[in-house]
PDB file of C-alpha atoms in Angstrom:
ATOM      1  CA  MET A   1       9.236  72.955  -0.679  1.00 94.00           C
ATOM      2  CA  LYS A   2      12.320  72.784   2.114  1.00 96.00           C
ATOM      3  CA  LYS A   3      11.993  75.710   4.141  1.00 97.00           C
ATOM      4  CA  VAL A   4      15.080  77.259   5.183  1.00 96.00           C
ATOM      5  CA  LEU A   5      15.185  79.864   7.978  1.00 97.00           C
ATOM      6  CA  ILE A   6      18.929  82.075   7.884  1.00 97.00           C
ATOM      7  CA  LEU A   7      19.771  83.985  11.628  1.00 97.00           C
ATOM      8  CA  PRO A   8      22.792  86.163  10.755  1.00 96.00           C
ATOM      9  CA  GLY A   9      23.838  86.430  14.338  1.00 95.00           C
ATOM     10  CA  ASP A  10      26.488  89.818  14.521  1.00 93.00           C
ATOM     11  CA  GLY A  11      29.189  90.635  12.935  1.00 91.00           C
ATOM     12  CA  ILE A  12      31.007  88.839  10.112  1.00 93.00           C
ATOM     13  CA  GLY A  13      27.870  86.359  10.290  1.00 93.00           C
ATOM     14  CA  GLN A  14      25.623  88.991   8.364  1.00 93.00           C
ATOM     15  CA  GLU A  15      28.137  89.770   6.072  1.00 95.00           C
ATOM     16  CA  VAL A  16      28.979  86.068   5.318  1.00 94.00           C
ATOM     17  CA  CYS A  17      24.442  85.519   5.308  1.00 95.00           C
ATOM     18  CA  GLU A  18      24.152  88.369   2.365  1.00 95.00           C
ATOM     19  CA  ALA A  19      27.325  86.900   0.869  1.00 95.00           C
ATOM     20  CA  ALA A  20      25.318  83.582   0.311  1.00 94.00           C
ATOM     21  CA  LEU A  21      22.409  84.289  -0.634  1.00 94.00           C
ATOM     22  CA  PRO A  22      23.387  85.235  -4.324  1.00 95.00           C
ATOM     23  CA  VAL A  23      25.199  81.101  -4.152  1.00 93.00           C
ATOM     24  CA  ILE A  24      21.903  80.547  -2.450  1.00 93.00           C
ATOM     25  CA  SER A  25      19.443  81.835  -5.825  1.00 93.00           C
ATOM     26  CA  ALA A  26      21.996  80.577  -8.805  1.00 94.00           C
ATOM     27  CA  LEU A  27      21.641  77.471  -7.212  1.00 93.00           C
ATOM     28  CA  ASN A  28      17.841  77.641  -7.550  1.00 93.00           C
ATOM     29  CA  LEU A  29      16.973  75.728  -4.916  1.00 93.00           C
ATOM     30  CA  PRO A  30      13.604  74.222  -3.770  1.00 95.00           C
ATOM     31  CA  ILE A  31      13.393  76.463  -1.020  1.00 96.00           C
ATOM     32  CA  THR A  32      11.493  79.501   0.377  1.00 96.00           C
ATOM     33  CA  LEU A  33      13.655  81.561   2.712  1.00 97.00           C
ATOM     34  CA  SER A  34      13.064  83.273   6.169  1.00 97.00           C
ATOM     35  CA  TRP A  35      15.237  85.536   8.632  1.00 97.00           C
ATOM     36  CA  GLY A  36      15.559  85.930  12.403  1.00 97.00           C
ATOM     37  CA  GLU A  37      17.047  86.753  15.422  1.00 97.00           C
ATOM     38  CA  ILE A  38      20.241  85.227  17.273  1.00 97.00           C
ATOM     39  CA  GLY A  39      22.983  86.796  19.362  1.00 95.00           C
ATOM     40  CA  TRP A  40      25.141  89.626  21.137  1.00 94.00           C
ATOM     41  CA  GLU A  41      22.456  92.298  19.980  1.00 94.00           C
ATOM     42  CA  CYS A  42      19.560  89.933  20.871  1.00 95.00           C
ATOM     43  CA  TRP A  43      21.492  89.667  24.675  1.00 95.00           C
ATOM     44  CA  LYS A  44      21.998  93.397  25.301  1.00 94.00           C
ATOM     45  CA  LYS A  45      18.427  94.055  24.316  1.00 94.00           C
ATOM     46  CA  ALA A  46      16.256  91.719  26.011  1.00 94.00           C
ATOM     47  CA  GLY A  47      19.293  88.927  28.313  1.00 94.00           C
ATOM     48  CA  ASP A  48      18.604  85.919  25.234  1.00 94.00           C
ATOM     49  CA  PRO A  49      20.681  85.653  22.816  1.00 95.00           C
ATOM     50  CA  VAL A  50      18.657  83.338  21.322  1.00 96.00           C
ATOM     51  CA  PRO A  51      14.496  84.657  21.776  1.00 97.00           C
ATOM     52  CA  ALA A  52      10.881  82.282  21.741  1.00 97.00           C
ATOM     53  CA  GLN A  53      10.179  84.280  18.539  1.00 97.00           C
ATOM     54  CA  THR A  54      13.503  82.436  17.146  1.00 98.00           C
ATOM     55  CA  TRP A  55      12.381  79.297  19.269  1.00 97.00           C
ATOM     56  CA  ASP A  56       9.534  79.500  17.369  1.00 98.00           C
ATOM     57  CA  LYS A  57      10.716  79.609  13.557  1.00 98.00           C
ATOM     58  CA  ILE A  58      13.206  76.740  13.838  1.00 97.00           C
ATOM     59  CA  ARG A  59      10.518  74.365  15.258  1.00 97.00           C
ATOM     60  CA  GLN A  60       9.145  75.528  12.265  1.00 97.00           C
ATOM     61  CA  VAL A  61      11.434  74.893   9.152  1.00 97.00           C
ATOM     62  CA  ASP A  62      13.864  71.853   7.987  1.00 96.00           C
ATOM     63  CA  ALA A  63      16.176  74.272   8.422  1.00 94.00           C
ATOM     64  CA  VAL A  64      18.815  76.473   9.571  1.00 95.00           C
ATOM     65  CA  LEU A  65      21.546  78.443   7.771  1.00 94.00           C
ATOM     66  CA  VAL A  66      23.610  80.987  11.323  1.00 94.00           C
ATOM     67  CA  GLY A  67      25.799  82.612  10.377  1.00 94.00           C
ATOM     68  CA  ALA A  68      29.027  83.728  13.050  1.00 92.00           C
ATOM     69  CA  ILE A  69      27.957  84.670  16.883  1.00 91.00           C
ATOM     70  CA  THR A  70      29.152  86.491  19.476  1.00 87.00           C
ATOM     71  CA  SER A  71      30.507  85.188  22.975  1.00 83.00           C
ATOM     72  CA  LYS A  72      31.472  86.632  25.256  1.00 85.00           C
ATOM     73  CA  GLY A  73      32.135  86.612  28.838  1.00 83.00           C
ATOM     74  CA  GLU A  74      29.716  85.773  32.281  1.00 84.00           C
ATOM     75  CA  ALA A  75      31.344  89.497  33.525  1.00 88.00           C
ATOM     76  CA  GLU A  76      31.146  91.534  30.128  1.00 91.00           C
ATOM     77  CA  ALA A  77      28.045  89.772  29.135  1.00 90.00           C
ATOM     78  CA  GLU A  78      26.686  91.130  33.002  1.00 91.00           C
ATOM     79  CA  ARG A  79      27.566  94.593  32.039  1.00 92.00           C
ATOM     80  CA  ALA A  80      26.816  94.796  28.597  1.00 93.00           C
ATOM     81  CA  LEU A  81      22.250  93.981  29.279  1.00 92.00           C
ATOM     82  CA  PRO A  82      20.374  96.717  29.645  1.00 91.00           C
ATOM     83  CA  ALA A  83      20.260  98.469  32.923  1.00 91.00           C
ATOM     84  CA  HIS A  84      16.884  97.362  34.478  1.00 91.00           C
ATOM     85  CA  LEU A  85      17.959  93.873  33.361  1.00 92.00           C
ATOM     86  CA  GLN A  86      21.533  93.939  36.072  1.00 90.00           C
ATOM     87  CA  GLY A  87      21.594  92.155  38.661  1.00 88.00           C
ATOM     88  CA  GLU A  88      18.595  89.491  38.571  1.00 90.00           C
ATOM     89  CA  SER A  89      20.839  87.238  38.094  1.00 86.00           C
ATOM     90  CA  ILE A  90      20.295  86.395  33.958  1.00 89.00           C
ATOM     91  CA  ALA A  91      22.741  83.527  33.437  1.00 87.00           C
ATOM     92  CA  TYR A  92      24.423  84.250  29.501  1.00 89.00           C
ATOM     93  CA  LEU A  93      25.112  81.185  27.673  1.00 87.00           C
ATOM     94  CA  SER A  94      27.416  81.509  24.161  1.00 87.00           C
ATOM     95  CA  PRO A  95      23.750  80.702  21.360  1.00 91.00           C
ATOM     96  CA  VAL A  96      25.721  78.227  19.411  1.00 86.00           C
ATOM     97  CA  ILE A  97      25.818  75.934  22.620  1.00 84.00           C
ATOM     98  CA  GLN A  98      22.344  76.324  22.969  1.00 88.00           C
ATOM     99  CA  LEU A  99      21.406  74.930  19.197  1.00 90.00           C
ATOM    100  CA  ARG A 100      23.989  72.702  18.862  1.00 85.00           C
ATOM    101  CA  GLN A 101      21.985  70.727  23.490  1.00 82.00           C
ATOM    102  CA  ARG A 102      18.246  71.849  21.918  1.00 87.00           C
ATOM    103  CA  LEU A 103      18.706  70.685  18.712  1.00 87.00           C
ATOM    104  CA  GLY A 104      20.801  67.236  19.104  1.00 80.00           C
ATOM    105  CA  LEU A 105      22.856  68.654  17.594  1.00 80.00           C
ATOM    106  CA  PHE A 106      26.391  66.519  18.118  1.00 73.00           C
ATOM    107  CA  ALA A 107      28.734  66.558  15.504  1.00 74.00           C
ATOM    108  CA  ASN A 108      29.945  68.510  12.613  1.00 76.00           C
ATOM    109  CA  ILE A 109      30.082  66.745   9.322  1.00 76.00           C
ATOM    110  CA  ARG A 110      31.754  67.959   6.952  1.00 75.00           C
ATOM    111  CA  PRO A 111      32.105  65.720   3.592  1.00 75.00           C
ATOM    112  CA  VAL A 112      35.037  66.519   0.797  1.00 74.00           C
ATOM    113  CA  ARG A 113      34.233  65.843  -2.842  1.00 69.00           C
ATOM    114  CA  TYR A 114      35.064  67.210  -5.946  1.00 68.00           C
ATOM    115  CA  ILE A 115      32.693  68.789  -7.252  1.00 67.00           C
ATOM    116  CA  GLU A 116      33.753  68.919 -11.142  1.00 70.00           C
ATOM    117  CA  GLY A 117      36.365  67.769 -13.549  1.00 69.00           C
ATOM    118  CA  ALA A 118      37.731  64.275 -15.026  1.00 72.00           C
ATOM    119  CA  ARG A 119      39.832  63.151 -11.521  1.00 70.00           C
ATOM    120  CA  ARG A 120      40.590  60.538  -9.596  1.00 69.00           C
ATOM    121  CA  PRO A 121      37.769  59.260  -6.659  1.00 65.00           C
ATOM    122  CA  PHE A 122      38.664  61.709  -3.242  1.00 65.00           C
ATOM    123  CA  ARG A 123      36.620  60.827  -0.215  1.00 69.00           C
ATOM    124  CA  CYS A 124      37.058  62.706   2.736  1.00 74.00           C
ATOM    125  CA  CYS A 125      35.149  63.638   6.152  1.00 74.00           C
ATOM    126  CA  VAL A 126      35.560  65.099   8.899  1.00 76.00           C
ATOM    127  CA  ILE A 127      33.711  65.119  11.813  1.00 74.00           C
ATOM    128  CA  ARG A 128      33.922  67.331  14.417  1.00 73.00           C
ATOM    129  CA  GLU A 129      32.417  66.570  17.543  1.00 71.00           C
ATOM    130  CA  ASN A 130      29.794  70.301  18.703  1.00 71.00           C
ATOM    131  CA  THR A 131      28.926  69.589  22.317  1.00 67.00           C
ATOM    132  CA  GLU A 132      31.959  68.186  24.659  1.00 65.00           C
ATOM    133  CA  GLY A 133      35.175  69.885  25.599  1.00 61.00           C
ATOM    134  CA  LEU A 134      34.848  73.607  24.790  1.00 57.00           C
ATOM    135  CA  TYR A 135      31.279  72.802  23.234  1.00 60.00           C
ATOM    136  CA  SER A 136      29.342  71.711  26.522  1.00 61.00           C
ATOM    137  CA  GLY A 137      29.422  75.698  28.498  1.00 58.00           C
ATOM    138  CA  MET A 138      30.925  74.443  31.518  1.00 53.00           C
ATOM    139  CA  ASP A 139      34.918  74.038  30.465  1.00 45.00           C
ATOM    140  CA  PHE A 140      35.705  78.185  31.305  1.00 44.00           C
ATOM    141  CA  LYS A 141      34.466  78.005  34.323  1.00 47.00           C
ATOM    142  CA  GLY A 142      35.715  73.711  34.781  1.00 51.00           C
ATOM    143  CA  ILE A 143      32.807  71.832  36.468  1.00 53.00           C
ATOM    144  CA  GLY A 144      31.644  72.763  39.396  1.00 57.00           C
ATOM    145  CA  ALA A 145      31.169  71.744  43.154  1.00 61.00           C
ATOM    146  CA  GLU A 146      27.016  71.009  42.316  1.00 58.00           C
ATOM    147  CA  VAL A 147      27.467  68.684  39.570  1.00 55.00           C
ATOM    148  CA  SER A 148      31.541  67.185  40.127  1.00 59.00           C
ATOM    149  CA  ASP A 149      28.805  64.071  42.122  1.00 59.00           C
ATOM    150  CA  TRP A 150      27.516  63.539  39.296  1.00 56.00           C
ATOM    151  CA  LEU A 151      28.661  64.606  35.975  1.00 53.00           C
ATOM    152  CA  LYS A 152      30.816  61.369  35.320  1.00 55.00           C
ATOM    153  CA  HIS A 153      32.717  60.959  31.928  1.00 51.00           C
ATOM    154  CA  PRO A 154      35.257  58.344  30.690  1.00 51.00           C
ATOM    155  CA  ASN A 155      37.579  61.620  29.954  1.00 47.00           C
ATOM    156  CA  ILE A 156      36.733  62.896  33.171  1.00 50.00           C
ATOM    157  CA  ASP A 157      38.845  60.317  34.888  1.00 52.00           C
ATOM    158  CA  LYS A 158      41.511  60.676  32.667  1.00 47.00           C
ATOM    159  CA  TYR A 159      42.418  64.056  31.886  1.00 43.00           C
ATOM    160  CA  GLY A 160      40.801  66.065  35.148  1.00 44.00           C
ATOM    161  CA  ARG A 161      38.116  68.741  36.304  1.00 39.00           C
ATOM    162  CA  LYS A 162      39.288  71.204  33.983  1.00 36.00           C
ATOM    163  CA  ARG A 163      40.498  69.383  30.562  1.00 33.00           C
ATOM    164  CA  ARG A 164      37.856  67.630  29.223  1.00 31.00           C
ATOM    165  CA  HIS A 165      37.585  67.363  25.736  1.00 32.00           C
ATOM    166  CA  GLY A 166      35.204  65.577  22.954  1.00 32.00           C
ATOM    167  CA  GLN A 167      35.255  62.696  21.411  1.00 34.00           C
ATOM    168  CA  CYS A 168      32.768  61.596  18.332  1.00 35.00           C
ATOM    169  CA  ALA A 169      33.026  58.379  17.092  1.00 36.00           C
ATOM    170  CA  CYS A 170      31.769  56.391  13.792  1.00 40.00           C
ATOM    171  CA  LYS A 171      32.527  53.643  11.623  1.00 41.00           C
ATOM    172  CA  PRO A 172      34.163  55.456   8.477  1.00 44.00           C
ATOM    173  CA  ALA A 173      33.104  54.082   5.189  1.00 47.00           C
ATOM    174  CA  SER A 174      35.393  51.252   2.685  1.00 49.00           C
ATOM    175  CA  GLY A 175      37.595  53.880   1.070  1.00 54.00           C
ATOM    176  CA  TRP A 176      36.838  56.867   2.856  1.00 54.00           C
ATOM    177  CA  SER A 177      39.725  59.277   4.829  1.00 54.00           C
ATOM    178  CA  VAL A 178      38.594  60.390   8.289  1.00 55.00           C
ATOM    179  CA  CYS A 179      39.858  63.203  10.185  1.00 55.00           C
ATOM    180  CA  PHE A 180      38.073  63.531  14.197  1.00 55.00           C
ATOM    181  CA  ILE A 181      38.500  66.381  15.326  1.00 56.00           C
ATOM    182  CA  ARG A 182      38.386  67.074  19.015  1.00 56.00           C
ATOM    183  CA  PRO A 183      37.438  70.504  20.372  1.00 53.00           C
ATOM    184  CA  LEU A 184      40.166  70.253  23.582  1.00 49.00           C
ATOM    185  CA  THR A 185      41.054  72.980  26.064  1.00 44.00           C
ATOM    186  CA  MET A 186      44.151  71.599  25.711  1.00 39.00           C
ATOM    187  CA  PRO A 187      47.087  71.640  22.958  1.00 40.00           C
ATOM    188  CA  ALA A 188      46.669  67.749  20.022  1.00 40.00           C
ATOM    189  CA  SER A 189      43.321  68.222  18.557  1.00 39.00           C
ATOM    190  CA  THR A 190      43.323  66.220  15.796  1.00 41.00           C
ATOM    191  CA  THR A 191      43.582  63.123  15.099  1.00 40.00           C
ATOM    192  CA  LEU A 192      43.697  61.115  11.263  1.00 38.00           C
ATOM    193  CA  ALA A 193      42.469  57.800  10.171  1.00 39.00           C
ATOM    194  CA  THR A 194      41.964  55.798   7.355  1.00 36.00           C
TER     195      THR A 194
END
């Protein structure tokens, strides 16, 4: 039996996870569900949007279902901390970015297929880079002087230190349409390859 951890997160994420439960139940999958905490409320309580106990739970499961998570800027994050933690130089890092980087989730792969009906086969896969560009955690401030001398990437040279983008490359399976989506800090975010 597989184990799935549900991390509802903030706001609509809690509603989305609750709405997913009847669907999961109807599928009668051989899984057990457990719950954990993540997000803005965790930050406001203890200065950590992904508490250590959540990382412990993640290590013990086969999959994680994550709802929506709130991320805020540095100044707002500082103001939201409990009084005893303000001024302690605790840096806020988006929980989504933490999950992607620590778990090596570099690509968001979304295959598309017909579920039912006698239709001509339709195969499509949308692939989005998850750890570069907007998802690296450096885009709001750009790349600081302390790392610019050793951080090298062809896209940084091509687009500049603040206008980087991620790129996910794969060889599509025969007969599949593949859509590569690159998170950009500037316009133009989709390339279609068939």
